[in-house]
Amino acid sequence: MKIEFQLNGRPFSRDVRPDAMLMTVLREAGCASVKCGCETTNCGLCTVFVDDRPMLSCAYPAPRAQGKTVVTLEGLQDIAADFGAFLADQGADQCGFCNPGFVMNVIAMQRAFHLAAGSPLPSDDEIRGFLAGNLCRCTGYAGQTRAIRRYLTERVGCVETADGAGAADGAAGETADAVEAVGSAEATDPAALQETTDAAGAAEATDAAGEVARG
Amino acid sequence: MYTIREYVWPDSVETAARLNQKKQTTLLAGGIWVRLGRRRIGTAVDLSGLDLVGIRQTDDGFEIGAMTPLRDLECHPGLAAAYGSLFKDALSGIVGVQLRNAATVGGSVWARFGFSDVIAALLTVDAEVLLFEGGRMPLAAFLDRPRGQRDLLLSIILKPAVTRAVFQTFRLEAADIPALNCGAALLPDGGLRAVVGARPAIAQATLLPAAALGESPDAPALGRLLADRFRYGSNLRGSAEYRKHLAGVLLGRCLQTLLSREGAQYED
């Protein structure tokens, strides 16, 4: 069946199987950033925007995209490169496989929280809550969280508030056990983390307890 | 992955219901769960083009279209004003924002998953369902009906059945399906409504009359008393004994919040 939609700002039409998923169609259209990472609708790697909402394209029936506006990472190269530099600067990515879906959802978060110059910086819990559907099997999300905080403060202009700092402190407090277990109390202090090159292990433990530990 | 022979956009609910009388037809709501199976679908009927999306504030409550994404329930200011953080607490642990943008409230209710946080939360506030053929009935009655009926869920109706509601869900790992979930609500007559789901069987509700609460209710003890009324099972996320203990603790916490002054704040 023939479907038509806007893809990255251009009209797109294609004959698709009635059981095709949007992910497959987008990959065949050359959007190589869109990947299926888990086969269980869990990992967030296939995230694209459909009418401005982040969606799992692996489970989105392609015919349903008829008439919609679809944006992939290929259509957001400027912001992707910009935020990607922050990720690299924090040493956040290791294998990098999960990056495209992760970057898409960070952009979605920025929009959903209406973050702009002067906005309060979201707490680590708020950031983790929004990004919980993006899995990374290499890291413990600490580098990513640092990169997001830096990107939001330095590039977007978010302002760290007393409230936000409180929430972040709360998150660190919850994970005190994990931090002690690896013998690095510095890990509770984001500033210390940024300067400590070998803090990655401690940071992973922090996040494993505080957020995901998905096995 | 499923296979589909024919993909159909019905022009009305009536057309969808008529197509649904055939065994080869599958109605596509969010499409999340069905994609994980290997169903061979003759006719897939896409419900997303029908006017079934949205949360409408009515004179005395809300009508939630069956095709409304779960994420919309979490973020709706009207629902937050009426039910506090109930829907946020119940739904924000479900996989990720992207999945909750696709998964629908109707798809979740119709599927009757035992682990469903959606059903447990709706049962906590004593929601009703509106079916194309079956009409309007309490969600609890819908859940008791035999499966396999070829009806079509149109909307979820929330009326002022409870004055305040809270929810607790317990996951072994973030974003996993829950090992147990609980909800509790205060009734207009001063009694309590308690719900336990993911037992791992589907959520059920029980009532506690106002008289049983007494002058200074002991929330942890009442939590254990209520938890004793449900049956629990074992699976890879926990044993029946573990679940029963969890239910007692979580219901106790729910009641603590409900019965405390702090819990009353969002009414103002």
Coordinates of C-alpha atoms in Angstrom, one line a residue:
Chain A
M1 CA 0.0 0.0 0.0
K2 CA 1.2 3.5 -0.7
I3 CA 1.8 5.9 2.1
E4 CA 2.8 9.6 2.1
F5 CA 4.2 11.6 4.9
Q6 CA 6.7 14.5 5.6
L7 CA 10.1 13.1 6.3
N8 CA 12.7 15.5 7.7
G9 CA 10.9 18.4 6.1
R10 CA 10.4 16.9 2.7
P11 CA 7.4 15.0 1.2
F12 CA 8.0 11.3 1.1
S13 CA 6.0 8.5 -0.4
R14 CA 6.6 4.8 -0.6
D15 CA 4.9 1.5 -1.3
V16 CA 4.9 -0.4 2.0
R17 CA 3.8 -3.8 3.2
P18 CA 0.6 -3.5 5.3
D19 CA 2.6 -5.0 8.2
A20 CA 5.7 -2.9 7.8
M21 CA 7.0 -1.0 10.8
L22 CA 8.0 2.7 10.5
M23 CA 11.5 1.8 11.5
T24 CA 12.0 -0.5 8.5
V25 CA 10.6 2.0 6.1
L26 CA 12.9 4.8 7.5
R27 CA 16.0 2.6 7.3
E28 CA 15.2 1.7 3.7
A29 CA 14.8 5.4 3.0
G30 CA 18.4 5.9 4.1
C31 CA 17.8 7.0 7.7
A32 CA 20.6 4.8 9.1
S33 CA 20.3 6.5 12.6
V34 CA 17.1 4.6 13.2
K35 CA 17.9 1.2 14.5
C36 CA 16.2 -1.7 16.2
G37 CA 18.3 -2.5 19.3
C38 CA 16.2 -4.8 21.4
E39 CA 13.3 -6.4 19.5
T40 CA 11.2 -6.0 22.7
T41 CA 10.0 -2.4 22.5
N42 CA 12.2 -1.4 25.4
C43 CA 15.5 0.2 24.4
G44 CA 14.5 3.5 22.8
L45 CA 17.1 3.3 20.0
C46 CA 14.5 3.5 17.3
T47 CA 13.1 6.8 18.6
V48 CA 11.8 9.2 16.0
F49 CA 9.3 12.1 16.2
V50 CA 5.9 11.6 14.8
D51 CA 4.0 14.8 14.9
D52 CA 6.5 16.1 17.4
R53 CA 6.1 13.3 19.9
P54 CA 9.0 10.8 20.5
M55 CA 7.8 7.4 19.4
L56 CA 9.3 3.9 19.1
S57 CA 9.4 3.5 15.4
C58 CA 10.0 -0.3 15.8
A59 CA 6.4 -0.7 17.0
Y60 CA 4.8 2.1 15.0
P61 CA 2.8 0.6 12.0
A62 CA 4.1 2.3 8.9
P63 CA 0.6 2.8 7.4
R64 CA -0.2 4.9 10.5
A65 CA 2.4 7.5 9.5
Q66 CA 0.1 8.5 6.5
G67 CA -0.2 12.3 6.5
K68 CA 2.0 12.7 9.5
T69 CA 5.3 14.6 10.1
V70 CA 8.2 12.3 10.8
V71 CA 11.6 13.6 12.0
T72 CA 14.7 11.4 12.5
L73 CA 18.1 12.3 13.7
E74 CA 19.1 13.0 10.1
G75 CA 16.7 15.9 10.2
L76 CA 18.2 17.4 13.4
Q77 CA 21.9 17.4 12.5
D78 CA 22.8 20.8 13.9
I79 CA 21.4 20.1 17.4
A80 CA 22.7 16.5 17.3
A81 CA 26.2 17.7 16.5
D82 CA 26.0 20.3 19.2
F83 CA 24.8 18.0 21.9
G84 CA 27.0 15.2 20.6
A85 CA 30.0 17.3 21.4
F86 CA 28.9 17.6 25.0
L87 CA 28.5 13.8 25.2
A88 CA 32.0 13.3 23.7
D89 CA 33.4 15.9 26.1
Q90 CA 32.2 14.0 29.1
G91 CA 33.4 10.7 27.6
A92 CA 29.8 9.5 27.8
D93 CA 29.6 7.3 24.8
Q94 CA 31.6 4.1 24.7
C95 CA 30.3 2.0 21.8
G96 CA 27.9 4.7 20.7
F97 CA 25.3 2.3 19.4
C98 CA 22.5 3.8 21.6
N99 CA 23.4 7.4 20.8
P100 CA 20.9 8.3 18.0
G101 CA 17.8 7.3 20.0
F102 CA 19.2 8.8 23.1
V103 CA 19.9 12.2 21.4
M104 CA 16.4 12.2 19.9
N105 CA 14.9 11.8 23.4
V106 CA 17.1 14.4 24.9
I107 CA 15.8 16.8 22.3
A108 CA 12.3 15.6 23.1
M109 CA 12.9 16.3 26.7
Q110 CA 14.2 19.8 26.1
R111 CA 10.9 20.5 24.2
A112 CA 8.6 18.7 26.6
F113 CA 10.0 20.6 29.6
H114 CA 10.0 23.8 27.5
L115 CA 13.6 24.4 28.4
A116 CA 15.0 27.8 27.2
A117 CA 17.3 30.5 28.4
G118 CA 16.4 31.2 32.1
S119 CA 14.5 27.9 32.6
P120 CA 15.3 26.1 35.8
L121 CA 17.6 23.2 35.2
P122 CA 15.6 19.9 35.6
S123 CA 16.7 17.7 38.5
D124 CA 18.7 14.5 37.8
D125 CA 15.5 12.6 38.8
E126 CA 13.5 14.5 36.2
I127 CA 16.1 13.9 33.5
R128 CA 16.4 10.2 34.3
G129 CA 12.6 9.8 34.5
F130 CA 12.2 11.2 31.0
L131 CA 15.1 9.2 29.6
A132 CA 14.3 5.9 31.4
G133 CA 13.2 4.4 28.1
N134 CA 16.7 4.8 26.5
L135 CA 19.0 1.9 27.4
C136 CA 22.8 2.0 27.3
R137 CA 24.5 -1.3 27.9
C138 CA 28.0 0.1 28.2
T139 CA 27.6 2.8 30.8
G140 CA 25.8 3.7 34.0
Y141 CA 24.3 6.9 32.5
A142 CA 26.5 9.2 34.6
G143 CA 28.4 10.6 31.7
Q144 CA 25.2 11.2 29.8
T145 CA 23.6 12.9 32.8
R146 CA 26.7 15.2 33.2
A147 CA 26.6 16.0 29.5
I148 CA 22.9 16.9 29.6
R149 CA 23.4 19.1 32.6
R150 CA 26.3 20.9 30.9
Y151 CA 24.5 21.2 27.6
L152 CA 21.4 22.6 29.3
T153 CA 23.3 25.1 31.3
E154 CA 26.0 26.2 28.8
R155 CA 24.1 26.0 25.5
V156 CA 20.4 26.3 26.3
G157 CA 20.9 28.7 29.2
C158 CA 19.1 26.8 32.0
V159 CA 19.7 28.0 35.4
E160 CA 20.5 25.8 38.4
T161 CA 18.0 26.7 41.1
A162 CA 18.0 26.0 44.8
D163 CA 15.1 23.6 44.1
G164 CA 16.9 21.8 41.3
A165 CA 20.0 21.4 43.4
G166 CA 17.9 20.0 46.2
A167 CA 16.4 17.4 44.0
A168 CA 19.8 16.5 42.7
D169 CA 21.1 16.2 46.3
G170 CA 18.2 13.9 47.1
A171 CA 19.1 11.7 44.2
A172 CA 22.7 11.5 45.4
G173 CA 21.6 10.8 48.9
E174 CA 19.6 7.7 47.8
T175 CA 22.6 6.2 46.3
A176 CA 25.0 6.8 49.2
D177 CA 25.3 3.0 49.8
A178 CA 26.4 2.3 46.3
V179 CA 28.9 5.1 46.4
E180 CA 30.4 3.8 49.7
A181 CA 30.5 0.3 48.2
V182 CA 33.1 1.5 45.7
G183 CA 34.9 3.7 48.2
S184 CA 34.4 7.0 46.4
A185 CA 32.4 9.6 48.3
E186 CA 33.4 12.1 45.7
A187 CA 30.9 10.5 43.4
T188 CA 28.1 12.4 45.2
D189 CA 29.6 15.7 44.1
P190 CA 29.0 16.4 40.4
A191 CA 31.8 18.9 40.3
A192 CA 34.2 16.4 41.7
L193 CA 33.0 13.8 39.1
Q194 CA 33.9 16.1 36.2
E195 CA 37.5 16.4 37.4
T196 CA 38.0 12.9 38.4
T197 CA 39.1 10.8 35.4
D198 CA 38.7 7.5 37.1
A199 CA 35.3 8.2 38.6
A200 CA 33.5 6.3 36.0
G201 CA 33.2 3.1 38.1
A202 CA 31.8 5.1 41.0
A203 CA 29.5 6.9 38.8
E204 CA 28.1 3.7 37.3
A205 CA 27.5 2.3 40.7
T206 CA 25.7 5.6 41.6
D207 CA 23.4 5.3 38.7
A208 CA 22.8 1.6 38.9
A209 CA 21.3 2.1 42.3
G210 CA 19.6 5.4 41.6
E211 CA 18.1 4.7 38.3
V212 CA 18.2 1.6 36.3
A213 CA 20.4 -1.4 36.9
R214 CA 18.6 -3.2 34.1
G215 CA 20.7 -6.3 34.4
Chain B
M1 CA 6.2 -9.6 14.6
Y2 CA 2.7 -9.9 13.2
T3 CA 1.7 -10.2 9.5
I4 CA -1.1 -8.3 8.1
R5 CA -2.9 -9.1 4.8
E6 CA -5.0 -5.9 4.7
Y7 CA -4.7 -2.7 6.6
V8 CA -8.0 -0.8 6.9
W9 CA -8.9 2.7 8.1
P10 CA -12.5 2.6 9.1
D11 CA -14.5 5.8 8.5
S12 CA -16.6 5.4 11.7
V13 CA -16.8 3.4 15.0
E14 CA -19.8 1.5 13.4
T15 CA -17.6 0.4 10.5
A16 CA -14.8 -0.7 12.9
A17 CA -17.3 -2.6 15.0
R18 CA -18.8 -4.3 11.9
L19 CA -15.3 -5.3 10.6
N20 CA -14.5 -6.6 14.1
Q21 CA -17.3 -9.2 13.9
K22 CA -15.0 -11.3 11.7
K23 CA -12.5 -13.6 13.3
Q24 CA -9.6 -12.6 11.0
T25 CA -9.9 -9.0 12.2
T26 CA -7.6 -7.4 14.8
L27 CA -8.2 -4.0 16.1
L28 CA -5.0 -1.9 16.3
A29 CA -4.8 0.4 19.2
G30 CA -1.3 1.4 20.3
G31 CA 0.0 -1.8 18.6
I32 CA 2.7 -2.3 21.1
W33 CA 1.8 -5.7 22.6
V34 CA 0.5 -7.2 19.4
R35 CA 3.8 -6.5 17.7
L36 CA 5.5 -8.7 20.2
G37 CA 3.4 -11.7 19.2
R38 CA 3.3 -13.6 15.9
R39 CA -0.3 -13.2 15.1
R40 CA -1.3 -13.7 11.4
I41 CA -3.8 -10.8 11.0
G42 CA -6.2 -10.9 8.1
T43 CA -7.6 -7.4 8.5
A44 CA -5.9 -4.9 10.7
V45 CA -8.4 -2.1 11.6
D46 CA -6.5 1.0 12.6
L47 CA -8.5 2.9 15.3
S48 CA -6.2 5.9 15.4
G49 CA -8.2 7.8 12.7
L50 CA -11.5 7.6 14.7
D51 CA -12.4 10.3 17.1
L52 CA -11.3 8.4 20.2
V53 CA -8.4 10.5 21.3
G54 CA -8.5 13.0 24.1
I55 CA -9.5 13.7 27.7
R56 CA -12.7 15.6 28.1
Q57 CA -13.7 17.3 31.3
T58 CA -17.4 16.6 31.9
D59 CA -19.9 18.2 34.3
D60 CA -18.9 15.7 37.1
G61 CA -15.7 14.0 35.9
F62 CA -13.8 13.0 32.8
E63 CA -14.3 11.0 29.7
I64 CA -11.0 9.6 28.3
G65 CA -11.1 8.4 24.7
A66 CA -9.9 4.8 24.3
M67 CA -7.1 5.8 21.9
T68 CA -5.7 8.4 24.3
P69 CA -1.9 7.7 24.8
L70 CA -0.9 6.9 28.4
R71 CA 1.4 9.8 28.4
D72 CA -1.5 12.2 28.1
L73 CA -3.0 10.9 31.4
E74 CA 0.2 11.6 33.1
C75 CA 0.5 15.2 31.9
H76 CA -3.2 16.3 32.0
P77 CA -3.7 19.3 34.3
G78 CA -7.4 18.5 34.9
L79 CA -6.7 14.9 36.0
A80 CA -3.8 16.2 38.2
A81 CA -6.2 18.7 39.8
A82 CA -8.8 16.0 40.5
Y83 CA -6.6 13.0 41.4
G84 CA -3.2 14.6 42.5
S85 CA -0.2 12.6 41.3
L86 CA -2.2 9.3 41.0
F87 CA -1.8 8.9 37.2
K88 CA 1.8 10.2 37.2
D89 CA 2.7 7.8 40.0
A90 CA 1.0 4.9 38.3
L91 CA 2.1 5.4 34.7
S92 CA 5.5 7.1 34.7
G93 CA 7.3 3.8 35.5
I94 CA 6.0 2.1 32.3
V95 CA 9.0 1.6 30.0
G96 CA 9.7 5.0 28.6
V97 CA 8.1 8.2 27.4
Q98 CA 8.2 7.0 23.8
L99 CA 6.3 3.8 24.6
R100 CA 3.7 5.8 26.6
N101 CA 3.2 8.1 23.7
A102 CA 2.1 5.1 21.6
A103 CA 0.4 2.8 24.1
T104 CA -3.2 3.7 24.6
V105 CA -5.5 3.6 27.7
G106 CA -8.1 1.5 25.7
G107 CA -5.5 -1.0 24.5
S108 CA -4.2 -1.4 28.0
V109 CA -7.7 -1.9 29.5
W110 CA -8.9 -4.2 26.7
A111 CA -5.9 -6.4 27.0
R112 CA -6.5 -7.0 30.7
F113 CA -2.8 -7.6 31.5
G114 CA -2.3 -8.9 35.1
F115 CA 0.6 -6.5 35.5
S116 CA -1.3 -3.5 34.3
D117 CA -0.6 -0.3 36.2
V118 CA -3.2 1.4 34.0
I119 CA -6.0 -1.0 35.1
A120 CA -5.0 -0.8 38.8
A121 CA -5.0 3.0 38.8
L122 CA -8.4 3.2 37.0
L123 CA -9.8 0.6 39.4
T124 CA -8.6 2.6 42.3
V125 CA -10.8 5.5 41.2
D126 CA -13.7 3.1 40.4
A127 CA -13.7 4.0 36.7
E128 CA -16.3 2.9 34.2
V129 CA -15.9 1.8 30.6
L130 CA -18.1 2.6 27.7
L131 CA -18.4 -0.2 25.1
F132 CA -19.9 0.1 21.6
E133 CA -22.1 -3.0 22.1
G134 CA -22.0 -3.6 25.8
G135 CA -22.7 0.0 26.9
R136 CA -21.5 1.6 30.1
M137 CA -20.4 -0.6 33.0
P138 CA -18.0 -0.4 36.0
L139 CA -14.4 -1.3 35.0
A140 CA -14.6 -4.1 37.7
A141 CA -17.6 -5.6 35.9
F142 CA -15.8 -5.4 32.6
L143 CA -12.8 -7.2 34.0
D144 CA -15.1 -10.0 35.2
R145 CA -16.6 -10.6 31.7
P146 CA -15.3 -13.6 29.7
R147 CA -12.5 -12.7 27.3
G148 CA -12.9 -12.9 23.5
Q149 CA -15.9 -10.7 23.1
R150 CA -15.9 -8.9 19.8
D151 CA -16.8 -5.5 21.2
L152 CA -15.1 -2.2 20.9
L153 CA -14.0 0.0 23.9
L154 CA -14.9 3.6 23.3
S155 CA -13.9 5.4 26.4
I156 CA -13.1 5.4 30.1
I157 CA -15.4 7.4 32.3
L158 CA -14.3 8.9 35.6
K159 CA -17.0 10.2 37.9
P160 CA -16.5 11.6 41.4
A161 CA -16.5 8.1 43.0
V162 CA -13.6 8.9 45.3
T163 CA -12.4 12.0 47.1
R164 CA -8.7 11.3 47.1
A165 CA -6.5 8.6 45.6
V166 CA -2.9 7.4 45.9
F167 CA -0.9 4.8 44.1
Q168 CA 2.3 2.7 44.8
T169 CA 3.9 0.5 42.3
F170 CA 6.9 -1.7 43.0
R171 CA 9.4 -2.7 40.3
L172 CA 12.5 -4.9 40.8
E173 CA 14.1 -2.8 38.1
A174 CA 13.1 0.6 36.8
A175 CA 11.1 0.4 33.6
D176 CA 10.3 -3.3 34.1
I177 CA 6.7 -4.5 34.5
P178 CA 5.8 -4.2 38.2
A179 CA 6.2 -7.0 40.8
L180 CA 3.1 -5.5 42.5
N181 CA 1.0 -2.4 42.4
C182 CA -1.5 -0.9 44.9
G183 CA -3.9 1.9 45.0
A184 CA -6.1 3.3 47.7
A185 CA -8.8 5.9 47.7
L186 CA -11.1 7.7 50.2
L187 CA -14.8 7.3 49.5
P188 CA -17.3 10.1 49.9
D189 CA -18.8 8.2 52.9
G190 CA -15.4 8.1 54.7
G191 CA -14.7 4.5 53.8
L192 CA -11.7 3.2 51.8
R193 CA -11.2 1.5 48.5
A194 CA -8.1 -0.6 48.1
V195 CA -6.7 -2.2 45.0
V196 CA -3.9 -4.7 44.5
G197 CA -2.7 -5.6 41.0
A198 CA 0.2 -7.6 39.4
R199 CA -0.5 -10.2 42.1
P200 CA 0.5 -11.3 39.4
A201 CA -3.1 -11.8 38.4
I202 CA -5.1 -8.8 37.4
A203 CA -6.0 -6.0 39.8
Q204 CA -9.0 -6.3 42.2
A205 CA -10.6 -4.0 44.6
T206 CA -11.9 -4.3 48.1
L207 CA -13.8 -1.9 50.4
L208 CA -13.3 -0.9 54.0
P209 CA -16.3 0.9 55.6
A210 CA -15.7 4.1 57.5
A211 CA -16.6 2.4 60.8
A212 CA -13.6 0.1 60.5
L213 CA -11.2 3.0 60.4
G214 CA -11.9 4.1 63.9
E215 CA -10.8 7.3 65.6
S216 CA -7.1 7.1 64.9
P217 CA -6.6 4.6 62.2
D218 CA -3.4 2.5 62.3
A219 CA -2.3 2.7 58.6
P220 CA 0.3 -0.1 58.6
A221 CA -2.1 -2.5 60.4
L222 CA -4.9 -1.6 58.1
G223 CA -2.6 -2.1 55.1
R224 CA -1.8 -5.7 56.3
L225 CA -5.5 -6.4 57.0
L226 CA -6.5 -5.3 53.5
A227 CA -3.6 -7.1 51.8
D228 CA -4.9 -10.4 53.5
R229 CA -8.1 -10.1 51.4
F230 CA -6.3 -10.8 48.1
R231 CA -4.9 -13.9 46.6
Y232 CA -1.3 -13.9 45.4
G233 CA 0.7 -16.1 43.0
S234 CA 4.4 -16.7 42.3
N235 CA 6.4 -16.1 39.2
L236 CA 9.8 -14.9 38.3
R237 CA 9.2 -11.4 39.8
G238 CA 8.3 -12.7 43.2
S239 CA 6.7 -15.4 45.3
A240 CA 3.1 -15.3 46.6
E241 CA 4.4 -14.7 50.1
Y242 CA 6.7 -11.9 49.0
R243 CA 3.9 -10.2 47.2
K244 CA 1.5 -10.5 50.1
H245 CA 4.1 -8.8 52.3
L246 CA 4.7 -6.1 49.7
A247 CA 1.0 -5.5 49.4
G248 CA 0.7 -5.0 53.2
V249 CA 3.6 -2.5 53.3
L250 CA 2.5 -0.6 50.1
L251 CA -1.1 -0.4 51.1
G252 CA 0.0 0.8 54.5
R253 CA 2.0 3.6 52.9
C254 CA -1.0 4.5 50.7
L255 CA -3.2 4.7 53.7
Q256 CA -0.7 6.7 55.6
T257 CA -0.7 9.3 52.8
L258 CA -4.4 9.2 52.4
L259 CA -5.2 9.6 56.0
S260 CA -2.6 12.3 56.8
R261 CA -3.1 16.0 56.5
E262 CA -0.4 16.2 53.9
G263 CA -2.4 13.9 51.6
A264 CA -5.3 16.3 51.7
Q265 CA -3.3 19.2 50.3
Y266 CA -4.1 18.8 46.7
E267 CA -7.8 19.1 47.3
D268 CA -7.4 22.8 48.1

